[in-house]
Structures are given as C-alpha cells and as structure tokens.
mmCIF file with all atom_site columns, C-alpha atoms in Angstrom:
data_model
loop_
_atom_site.group_PDB
_atom_site.id
_atom_site.type_symbol
_atom_site.label_atom_id
_atom_site.label_alt_id
_atom_site.label_comp_id
_atom_site.label_asym_id
_atom_site.label_entity_id
_atom_site.label_seq_id
_atom_site.pdbx_PDB_ins_code
_atom_site.Cartn_x
_atom_site.Cartn_y
_atom_site.Cartn_z
_atom_site.occupancy
_atom_site.B_iso_or_equiv
_atom_site.pdbx_formal_charge
_atom_site.auth_seq_id
_atom_site.auth_comp_id
_atom_site.auth_asym_id
_atom_site.auth_atom_id
_atom_site.pdbx_PDB_model_num
ATOM 1   C CA . MET S 1 1   ? -1.100 52.694 -3.039  1.00 44.00 ? 1   MET S CA 1
ATOM 2   C CA . CYS S 1 2   ? -1.605 48.813 -2.275  1.00 46.00 ? 2   CYS S CA 1
ATOM 3   C CA . ALA S 1 3   ? -4.721 46.936 -1.971  1.00 46.00 ? 3   ALA S CA 1
ATOM 4   C CA . GLY S 1 4   ? -2.920 44.521 0.564   1.00 43.00 ? 4   GLY S CA 1
ATOM 5   C CA . PRO S 1 5   ? -0.103 41.778 0.885   1.00 47.00 ? 5   PRO S CA 1
ATOM 6   C CA . ARG S 1 6   ? -0.179 39.410 -2.154  1.00 47.00 ? 6   ARG S CA 1
ATOM 7   C CA . GLY S 1 7   ? -1.484 35.946 -1.295  1.00 47.00 ? 7   GLY S CA 1
ATOM 8   C CA . PRO S 1 8   ? -1.498 32.708 -2.805  1.00 47.00 ? 8   PRO S CA 1
ATOM 9   C CA . SER S 1 9   ? -3.292 32.147 -5.663  1.00 44.00 ? 9   SER S CA 1
ATOM 10  C CA . PRO S 1 10  ? -6.098 29.779 -5.238  1.00 47.00 ? 10  PRO S CA 1
ATOM 11  C CA . ASP S 1 11  ? -4.876 27.377 -8.204  1.00 47.00 ? 11  ASP S CA 1
ATOM 12  C CA . GLY S 1 12  ? -1.544 27.193 -6.715  1.00 45.00 ? 12  GLY S CA 1
ATOM 13  C CA . PRO S 1 13  ? 1.983  28.470 -8.093  1.00 46.00 ? 13  PRO S CA 1
ATOM 14  C CA . PHE S 1 14  ? 1.907  26.481 -11.026 1.00 46.00 ? 14  PHE S CA 1
ATOM 15  C CA . THR S 1 15  ? -0.490 25.962 -14.114 1.00 44.00 ? 15  THR S CA 1
ATOM 16  C CA . ALA S 1 16  ? -0.550 22.973 -15.772 1.00 44.00 ? 16  ALA S CA 1
ATOM 17  C CA . GLY S 1 17  ? 0.658  23.318 -19.623 1.00 46.00 ? 17  GLY S CA 1
ATOM 18  C CA . ALA S 1 18  ? -0.555 21.840 -22.679 1.00 45.00 ? 18  ALA S CA 1
ATOM 19  C CA . ASN S 1 19  ? 1.192  18.011 -21.361 1.00 44.00 ? 19  ASN S CA 1
ATOM 20  C CA . ARG S 1 20  ? -1.031 17.655 -18.095 1.00 47.00 ? 20  ARG S CA 1
ATOM 21  C CA . ASN S 1 21  ? 1.689  15.635 -16.647 1.00 49.00 ? 21  ASN S CA 1
ATOM 22  C CA . HIS S 1 22  ? 3.929  19.034 -16.775 1.00 46.00 ? 22  HIS S CA 1
ATOM 23  C CA . THR S 1 23  ? 3.740  22.295 -14.952 1.00 46.00 ? 23  THR S CA 1
ATOM 24  C CA . TYR S 1 24  ? 4.668  25.560 -15.713 1.00 45.00 ? 24  TYR S CA 1
ATOM 25  C CA . PRO S 1 25  ? 5.679  28.274 -13.265 1.00 47.00 ? 25  PRO S CA 1
ATOM 26  C CA . ARG S 1 26  ? 2.843  30.854 -13.500 1.00 44.00 ? 26  ARG S CA 1
ATOM 27  C CA . ILE S 1 27  ? 4.121  34.303 -13.888 1.00 45.00 ? 27  ILE S CA 1
ATOM 28  C CA . VAL S 1 28  ? 2.457  36.779 -10.898 1.00 44.00 ? 28  VAL S CA 1
ATOM 29  C CA . GLU S 1 29  ? 2.575  40.425 -11.827 1.00 44.00 ? 29  GLU S CA 1
ATOM 30  C CA . PRO S 1 30  ? 3.213  42.470 -8.625  1.00 44.00 ? 30  PRO S CA 1
ATOM 31  C CA . ARG S 1 31  ? 0.266  44.575 -7.085  1.00 46.00 ? 31  ARG S CA 1
ATOM 32  C CA . CYS S 1 32  ? 2.355  47.653 -5.891  1.00 45.00 ? 32  CYS S CA 1
ATOM 33  C CA . GLU S 1 33  ? 5.516  49.097 -5.963  1.00 42.00 ? 33  GLU S CA 1
ATOM 34  C CA . THR S 1 34  ? 6.180  47.692 -2.486  1.00 41.00 ? 34  THR S CA 1
ATOM 35  C CA . ASP S 1 35  ? 6.041  43.883 -3.655  1.00 39.00 ? 35  ASP S CA 1
ATOM 36  C CA . TYR S 1 36  ? 9.095  44.415 -5.962  1.00 38.00 ? 36  TYR S CA 1
ATOM 37  C CA . ASP S 1 37  ? 10.983 45.290 -2.459  1.00 38.00 ? 37  ASP S CA 1
ATOM 38  C CA . ASP S 1 38  ? 10.105 41.743 -0.925  1.00 40.00 ? 38  ASP S CA 1
ATOM 39  C CA . ASP S 1 39  ? 11.501 40.213 -4.147  1.00 40.00 ? 39  ASP S CA 1
ATOM 40  C CA . LEU S 1 40  ? 14.831 41.951 -4.163  1.00 39.00 ? 40  LEU S CA 1
ATOM 41  C CA . SER S 1 41  ? 15.633 41.529 -0.457  1.00 42.00 ? 41  SER S CA 1
ATOM 42  C CA . PRO S 1 42  ? 19.328 40.935 0.401   1.00 49.00 ? 42  PRO S CA 1
ATOM 43  C CA . ALA S 1 43  ? 17.871 37.020 1.345   1.00 48.00 ? 43  ALA S CA 1
ATOM 44  C CA . TYR S 1 44  ? 15.925 36.641 -1.797  1.00 46.00 ? 44  TYR S CA 1
ATOM 45  C CA . ARG S 1 45  ? 18.909 37.578 -3.921  1.00 49.00 ? 45  ARG S CA 1
ATOM 46  C CA . ARG S 1 46  ? 21.221 35.216 -1.989  1.00 51.00 ? 46  ARG S CA 1
ATOM 47  C CA . GLY S 1 47  ? 18.757 32.260 -2.404  1.00 47.00 ? 47  GLY S CA 1
ATOM 48  C CA . ARG S 1 48  ? 17.983 31.878 1.042   1.00 44.00 ? 48  ARG S CA 1
ATOM 49  C CA . SER S 1 49  ? 14.158 32.664 1.145   1.00 51.00 ? 49  SER S CA 1
ATOM 50  C CA . HIS S 1 50  ? 13.140 29.283 -0.589  1.00 61.00 ? 50  HIS S CA 1
ATOM 51  C CA . GLY S 1 51  ? 13.064 26.903 2.366   1.00 75.00 ? 51  GLY S CA 1
ATOM 52  C CA . PRO S 1 52  ? 15.012 25.327 5.524   1.00 82.00 ? 52  PRO S CA 1
ATOM 53  C CA . ALA S 1 53  ? 17.530 23.406 4.079   1.00 81.00 ? 53  ALA S CA 1
ATOM 54  C CA . THR S 1 54  ? 18.343 25.759 1.430   1.00 84.00 ? 54  THR S CA 1
ATOM 55  C CA . ARG S 1 55  ? 18.725 28.749 4.122   1.00 88.00 ? 55  ARG S CA 1
ATOM 56  C CA . GLU S 1 56  ? 20.910 25.834 6.003   1.00 90.00 ? 56  GLU S CA 1
ATOM 57  C CA . MET S 1 57  ? 22.930 25.752 2.965   1.00 90.00 ? 57  MET S CA 1
ATOM 58  C CA . GLY S 1 58  ? 23.289 29.036 3.098   1.00 91.00 ? 58  GLY S CA 1
ATOM 59  C CA . ASN S 1 59  ? 24.442 29.406 6.609   1.00 92.00 ? 59  ASN S CA 1
ATOM 60  C CA . LEU S 1 60  ? 26.934 26.840 5.738   1.00 92.00 ? 60  LEU S CA 1
ATOM 61  C CA . LEU S 1 61  ? 28.235 28.655 2.770   1.00 93.00 ? 61  LEU S CA 1
ATOM 62  C CA . ASP S 1 62  ? 28.612 31.730 5.008   1.00 93.00 ? 62  ASP S CA 1
ATOM 63  C CA . LEU S 1 63  ? 30.667 29.517 7.403   1.00 92.00 ? 63  LEU S CA 1
ATOM 64  C CA . VAL S 1 64  ? 32.515 28.297 4.647   1.00 91.00 ? 64  VAL S CA 1
ATOM 65  C CA . ARG S 1 65  ? 33.705 31.774 3.512   1.00 91.00 ? 65  ARG S CA 1
ATOM 66  C CA . GLN S 1 66  ? 34.548 33.046 7.166   1.00 91.00 ? 66  GLN S CA 1
ATOM 67  C CA . ARG S 1 67  ? 36.970 29.963 6.902   1.00 90.00 ? 67  ARG S CA 1
ATOM 68  C CA . LYS S 1 68  ? 35.381 28.607 10.417  1.00 92.00 ? 68  LYS S CA 1
ATOM 69  C CA . PRO S 1 69  ? 36.710 24.860 11.436  1.00 91.00 ? 69  PRO S CA 1
ATOM 70  C CA . GLY S 1 70  ? 34.520 22.190 10.383  1.00 92.00 ? 70  GLY S CA 1
ATOM 71  C CA . ALA S 1 71  ? 32.150 24.259 8.140   1.00 93.00 ? 71  ALA S CA 1
ATOM 72  C CA . VAL S 1 72  ? 33.329 22.315 4.770   1.00 93.00 ? 72  VAL S CA 1
ATOM 73  C CA . PRO S 1 73  ? 32.918 18.644 5.641   1.00 93.00 ? 73  PRO S CA 1
ATOM 74  C CA . ALA S 1 74  ? 29.253 20.115 7.311   1.00 94.00 ? 74  ALA S CA 1
ATOM 75  C CA . LEU S 1 75  ? 28.672 21.417 3.853   1.00 94.00 ? 75  LEU S CA 1
ATOM 76  C CA . VAL S 1 76  ? 29.536 18.423 2.115   1.00 92.00 ? 76  VAL S CA 1
ATOM 77  C CA . ALA S 1 77  ? 27.964 16.209 4.230   1.00 92.00 ? 77  ALA S CA 1
ATOM 78  C CA . ARG S 1 78  ? 24.768 18.403 3.810   1.00 93.00 ? 78  ARG S CA 1
ATOM 79  C CA . ALA S 1 79  ? 24.816 18.461 0.193   1.00 93.00 ? 79  ALA S CA 1
ATOM 80  C CA . HIS S 1 80  ? 25.352 14.620 0.059   1.00 94.00 ? 80  HIS S CA 1
ATOM 81  C CA . PRO S 1 81  ? 22.171 13.616 -1.393  1.00 93.00 ? 81  PRO S CA 1
ATOM 82  C CA . ARG S 1 82  ? 22.192 16.215 -3.983  1.00 93.00 ? 82  ARG S CA 1
ATOM 83  C CA . LEU S 1 83  ? 25.800 15.427 -5.229  1.00 94.00 ? 83  LEU S CA 1
ATOM 84  C CA . THR S 1 84  ? 25.298 12.186 -5.267  1.00 94.00 ? 84  THR S CA 1
ATOM 85  C CA . ARG S 1 85  ? 22.105 12.798 -7.666  1.00 94.00 ? 85  ARG S CA 1
ATOM 86  C CA . LEU S 1 86  ? 24.211 14.982 -9.654  1.00 94.00 ? 86  LEU S CA 1
ATOM 87  C CA . ALA S 1 87  ? 27.023 13.095 -10.362 1.00 92.00 ? 87  ALA S CA 1
ATOM 88  C CA . ALA S 1 88  ? 24.665 10.123 -11.245 1.00 90.00 ? 88  ALA S CA 1
ATOM 89  C CA . GLN S 1 89  ? 22.981 12.399 -13.833 1.00 91.00 ? 89  GLN S CA 1
ATOM 90  C CA . ILE S 1 90  ? 25.609 13.587 -15.218 1.00 90.00 ? 90  ILE S CA 1
ATOM 91  C CA . MET S 1 91  ? 27.479 10.212 -15.201 1.00 87.00 ? 91  MET S CA 1
ATOM 92  C CA . ARG S 1 92  ? 24.320 8.723  -17.154 1.00 86.00 ? 92  ARG S CA 1
ATOM 93  C CA . GLY S 1 93  ? 24.304 11.631 -19.595 1.00 87.00 ? 93  GLY S CA 1
ATOM 94  C CA . SER S 1 94  ? 27.981 12.568 -20.584 1.00 81.00 ? 94  SER S CA 1
ATOM 95  C CA . TYR S 1 95  ? 30.065 9.728  -19.381 1.00 78.00 ? 95  TYR S CA 1
ATOM 96  C CA . PRO S 1 96  ? 27.859 6.283  -20.255 1.00 77.00 ? 96  PRO S CA 1
ATOM 97  C CA . GLN S 1 97  ? 31.634 4.460  -20.795 1.00 78.00 ? 97  GLN S CA 1
ATOM 98  C CA . LEU S 1 98  ? 31.837 4.714  -17.546 1.00 75.00 ? 98  LEU S CA 1
ATOM 99  C CA . ARG S 1 99  ? 28.875 3.381  -16.382 1.00 75.00 ? 99  ARG S CA 1
ATOM 100 C CA . GLY S 1 100 ? 30.194 -0.425 -16.284 1.00 74.00 ? 100 GLY S CA 1
ATOM 101 C CA . GLN S 1 101 ? 33.303 0.703  -14.987 1.00 76.00 ? 101 GLN S CA 1
ATOM 102 C CA . ARG S 1 102 ? 32.790 3.185  -11.854 1.00 80.00 ? 102 ARG S CA 1
ATOM 103 C CA . GLU S 1 103 ? 30.015 3.676  -9.018  1.00 86.00 ? 103 GLU S CA 1
ATOM 104 C CA . VAL S 1 104 ? 28.516 6.834  -8.413  1.00 87.00 ? 104 VAL S CA 1
ATOM 105 C CA . ASP S 1 105 ? 29.858 6.533  -4.875  1.00 88.00 ? 105 ASP S CA 1
ATOM 106 C CA . SER S 1 106 ? 33.522 6.081  -6.347  1.00 88.00 ? 106 SER S CA 1
ATOM 107 C CA . VAL S 1 107 ? 32.690 9.444  -8.285  1.00 90.00 ? 107 VAL S CA 1
ATOM 108 C CA . VAL S 1 108 ? 31.540 11.170 -5.304  1.00 92.00 ? 108 VAL S CA 1
ATOM 109 C CA . SER S 1 109 ? 34.254 10.004 -3.042  1.00 92.00 ? 109 SER S CA 1
ATOM 110 C CA . GLU S 1 110 ? 36.560 10.923 -5.085  1.00 93.00 ? 110 GLU S CA 1
ATOM 111 C CA . LEU S 1 111 ? 34.965 14.437 -5.878  1.00 94.00 ? 111 LEU S CA 1
ATOM 112 C CA . TYR S 1 112 ? 34.854 15.085 -1.616  1.00 93.00 ? 112 TYR S CA 1
ATOM 113 C CA . PRO S 1 113 ? 38.856 16.377 -1.331  1.00 93.00 ? 113 PRO S CA 1
ATOM 114 C CA . ARG S 1 114 ? 38.380 18.133 -4.681  1.00 93.00 ? 114 ARG S CA 1
ATOM 115 C CA . LEU S 1 115 ? 35.888 19.974 -3.403  1.00 93.00 ? 115 LEU S CA 1
ATOM 116 C CA . ALA S 1 116 ? 36.774 20.441 -0.084  1.00 91.00 ? 116 ALA S CA 1
ATOM 117 C CA . LYS S 1 117 ? 40.270 21.662 -1.519  1.00 92.00 ? 117 LYS S CA 1
ATOM 118 C CA . ALA S 1 118 ? 38.269 24.176 -4.110  1.00 92.00 ? 118 ALA S CA 1
ATOM 119 C CA . LEU S 1 119 ? 36.199 25.123 -1.419  1.00 91.00 ? 119 LEU S CA 1
ATOM 120 C CA . GLU S 1 120 ? 39.127 27.121 0.296   1.00 87.00 ? 120 GLU S CA 1
ATOM 121 C CA . THR S 1 121 ? 39.866 29.248 -2.665  1.00 89.00 ? 121 THR S CA 1
ATOM 122 C CA . VAL S 1 122 ? 36.670 30.250 -4.463  1.00 90.00 ? 122 VAL S CA 1
ATOM 123 C CA . ASP S 1 123 ? 34.024 32.410 -3.191  1.00 89.00 ? 123 ASP S CA 1
ATOM 124 C CA . LEU S 1 124 ? 30.524 30.973 -3.538  1.00 90.00 ? 124 LEU S CA 1
ATOM 125 C CA . ARG S 1 125 ? 27.420 33.380 -2.232  1.00 90.00 ? 125 ARG S CA 1
ATOM 126 C CA . THR S 1 126 ? 24.739 30.944 -2.817  1.00 92.00 ? 126 THR S CA 1
ATOM 127 C CA . PRO S 1 127 ? 23.349 27.086 -2.773  1.00 94.00 ? 127 PRO S CA 1
ATOM 128 C CA . ALA S 1 128 ? 23.194 27.362 -6.591  1.00 93.00 ? 128 ALA S CA 1
ATOM 129 C CA . ASP S 1 129 ? 26.673 28.739 -7.185  1.00 94.00 ? 129 ASP S CA 1
ATOM 130 C CA . PHE S 1 130 ? 27.497 25.888 -4.953  1.00 95.00 ? 130 PHE S CA 1
ATOM 131 C CA . PHE S 1 131 ? 26.099 23.012 -6.994  1.00 95.00 ? 131 PHE S CA 1
ATOM 132 C CA . ARG S 1 132 ? 27.295 24.250 -10.247 1.00 95.00 ? 132 ARG S CA 1
ATOM 133 C CA . PHE S 1 133 ? 30.655 24.772 -8.807  1.00 95.00 ? 133 PHE S CA 1
ATOM 134 C CA . ALA S 1 134 ? 30.012 21.111 -7.414  1.00 95.00 ? 134 ALA S CA 1
ATOM 135 C CA . ALA S 1 135 ? 28.887 19.946 -11.215 1.00 95.00 ? 135 ALA S CA 1
ATOM 136 C CA . TYR S 1 136 ? 32.013 21.709 -12.667 1.00 95.00 ? 136 TYR S CA 1
ATOM 137 C CA . LYS S 1 137 ? 34.380 19.398 -10.266 1.00 95.00 ? 137 LYS S CA 1
ATOM 138 C CA . ILE S 1 138 ? 32.252 16.353 -10.681 1.00 93.00 ? 138 ILE S CA 1
ATOM 139 C CA . ARG S 1 139 ? 32.833 16.781 -14.348 1.00 93.00 ? 139 ARG S CA 1
ATOM 140 C CA . GLN S 1 140 ? 36.494 17.211 -13.853 1.00 93.00 ? 140 GLN S CA 1
ATOM 141 C CA . THR S 1 141 ? 36.439 14.408 -11.416 1.00 92.00 ? 141 THR S CA 1
ATOM 142 C CA . LEU S 1 142 ? 34.799 12.133 -14.611 1.00 89.00 ? 142 LEU S CA 1
ATOM 143 C CA . LEU S 1 143 ? 37.027 13.593 -16.962 1.00 89.00 ? 143 LEU S CA 1
ATOM 144 C CA . ASP S 1 144 ? 40.120 12.214 -14.779 1.00 89.00 ? 144 ASP S CA 1
ATOM 145 C CA . MET S 1 145 ? 38.399 8.392  -14.554 1.00 85.00 ? 145 MET S CA 1
ATOM 146 C CA . VAL S 1 146 ? 38.133 8.062  -18.517 1.00 82.00 ? 146 VAL S CA 1
ATOM 147 C CA . GLY S 1 147 ? 41.369 9.910  -19.615 1.00 74.00 ? 147 GLY S CA 1
#
C-alpha cells in the first residue's frame, strides 16, 4: 500500500557530481507499484509529459501523421530554433571544412524542403524521433554540400 503521492525531493531532481559544474540525474525509486503506472502512461511514453513545448511538438507530429494541411510548415517553424542549434552543432563537430564556406542558416534553409518531403513518408511518434530524423537529414544535407 502506498504511503502517499510521490513529491519532489528537497534537493531537487539533480544532485551534484564530482564536478560541481555538472549535475547528474538522481535515480528515484518508486515508493509503490502505482508509481510505475504513472511513469508508463501513454503520454509519458510518447514524450508529452515533459512540458508545453514538447506537448506542442507532439500535437504537431500527430497532425503531420494525419496529413492535415499546414501541419508540416507549422512543425518545422516550431522546431526552427532547435534545428538551427542542431545544425550548428553537427557542422562544428563533423564538418569543420564547411565553417568558412557555409552559414548555418543556409544549411537549415536547404534542410527544410528535404525534411518536408521526408515527413510525408515517415511515421515519427515523438519529438525525440523527429529531432533524430532531422539530425539524419542535416547530415545528408551537409554531405551534399561537401561533395
């Protein structure tokens, strides 16, 4: 039998590690069996219990899967800041030879038509799946720019 709902810990969801500038997620053991039910709800598994931005991305992905008009441009517009950061990170790490030749914005603008076309054929369930797929498409775009 449960003692009550699981509440936040007094020291927050993270604890300091050996390096004080980095925190590590603290593992929280469930207090009863029903705690597992909350963690395994469909919303949790679909990546929608994390915050409003993630829920919005999830809702847009649902609309894309339903082939609603305007869903793909809305999804890409919502993801634009993160796609720009992701492209910059991949470009800086794996394609330093493009740094002086191409701007990150040009990579992202070349990514959009590829991503929009590909979203018509793939079934992405979570925002994490979307960003993994976008990273794959960014790498393809960068490879075409190099070659």
